[in-house]
């Protein structure tokens, strides 16, 4: 709650001078009021200083309130947005909410208490949302990205690709074995994209026969086939404004592949049994645990569709390829399952971790997650021990150890940090100021760490 001296700032955007002034009078007791007569002036005001709430008219000459809303949500996420809509224009109000407005108020404003209530609620909701995002970001810095845990080089590369691809509209193809986290990555891309306030719609393409999948994706008109008793919207329509996740894409029948290709090329389609051409605003992410290239070679998957999907290609590492992430993942899953099962678990003893790291994990992270859940539930003490490791994993780890004399390398946090810092330094061509900036640490901290590792010397002359 701001103290009385620091009133929250409200930006009132309206092209009519009289309603602007009217709103100023209504609000000046509780808010620091800033006025703007159009979208451009509003954006300038936002650039000048922080604004807690923006109250904007929807209809204004020269760029309407909705496009202003879109820009403010993208550029100033900490500013709550409330739109003034003409009485009865429900569609606009719905559109405003879809674009991320916290709330809307119908004109004319008759109830000042209600206005204050709506504004205050919007301000708080937005502040909370912002705080959550910040918290998430800080946690991600320590544990990965958007709940994807990992700090191995393979995962760092994955995070880079996700960060780079997320803000774009590019279609993404995620390939990887079962349980490696493909769906998690798809969700992360959606959450980090400008579409995050839109829907994330997932379709298990392998679960349905071709005709059903077609109507599931594209929808159908009443009477399109036996049993189509009414018109139904498909997933393409439902994902409008958001992301459509096509899981198990390799299992799509060739007949449906043609239609999918057309949507990818034109964003247009017809419902099954329909003649009206519909368009949709979606981003597509596809995933497969098969070798899709091999499917193309065998004629089971259209080559043109493959290339349409594979604009950004992501290959998920198996868990065995990133065994150094196992301690961190275990920690993450213990924290997930212990409270849920009313258990207090302090951690996993090193010997048990060594067993888990020696195992080959054919079911990847999903299998590890299940194993940790089992260990948490069945353990006797507050430390998970070798005895708590499920027998099949212990046996598997033993035979793996016998066939591969090379111990699985484990990387401590300090080692991971060192590797990261040295990589940043090399990326920056040895320039310490730039490396420190890229790492988000002070130059002094960087200096201290390098000195501790015996790395000395100065920045090369620019
Ligand atoms: N890096 C990770 N960090 C934390 N949890 C993870 C990670 N990778 C996977 N998981 C968890 O493991 C389980 C399996 O992940 P997910 O469903 O994304 O795998 P998938 O690749 O889609 O598998 P499938 O091919 O079988 O559909 C989920 O519970 C997910 O939350
Ligand atoms: Mg999956």
PDB file of C-alpha atoms and ligand atoms in Angstrom, residues 177-184 204 245 247-248 287 289 366, ligand 2:
ATOM      1  CA  UNK A 177      13.217 -39.256 -26.691  1.00  0.00           C
ATOM      2  CA  UNK A 178      10.278 -39.864 -24.420  1.00  0.00           C
ATOM      3  CA  UNK A 179      10.405 -38.065 -21.091  1.00  0.00           C
ATOM      4  CA  UNK A 180      13.125 -35.585 -22.047  1.00  0.00           C
ATOM      5  CA  UNK A 181      10.885 -32.565 -21.449  1.00  0.00           C
ATOM      6  CA  UNK A 182       9.501 -31.699 -24.892  1.00  0.00           C
ATOM      7  CA  UNK A 183       6.152 -30.538 -23.583  1.00  0.00           C
ATOM      8  CA  UNK A 184       7.871 -28.497 -20.882  1.00  0.00           C
ATOM      9  CA  UNK A 204      -1.999 -35.554 -29.037  1.00  0.00           C
ATOM     10  CA  UNK A 245       1.196 -27.643 -29.620  1.00  0.00           C
ATOM     11  CA  UNK A 247       2.433 -33.512 -30.024  1.00  0.00           C
ATOM     12  CA  UNK A 248       3.449 -36.832 -31.656  1.00  0.00           C
ATOM     13  CA  UNK A 287       7.052 -32.418 -31.090  1.00  0.00           C
ATOM     14  CA  UNK A 289       9.938 -38.785 -30.176  1.00  0.00           C
ATOM     15  CA  UNK A 366      10.048 -38.674 -16.370  1.00  0.00           C
TER      16      UNK A 366
HETATM   17 MG1  LIG B   2       5.124 -35.207 -24.351  1.00  0.00          MG
END
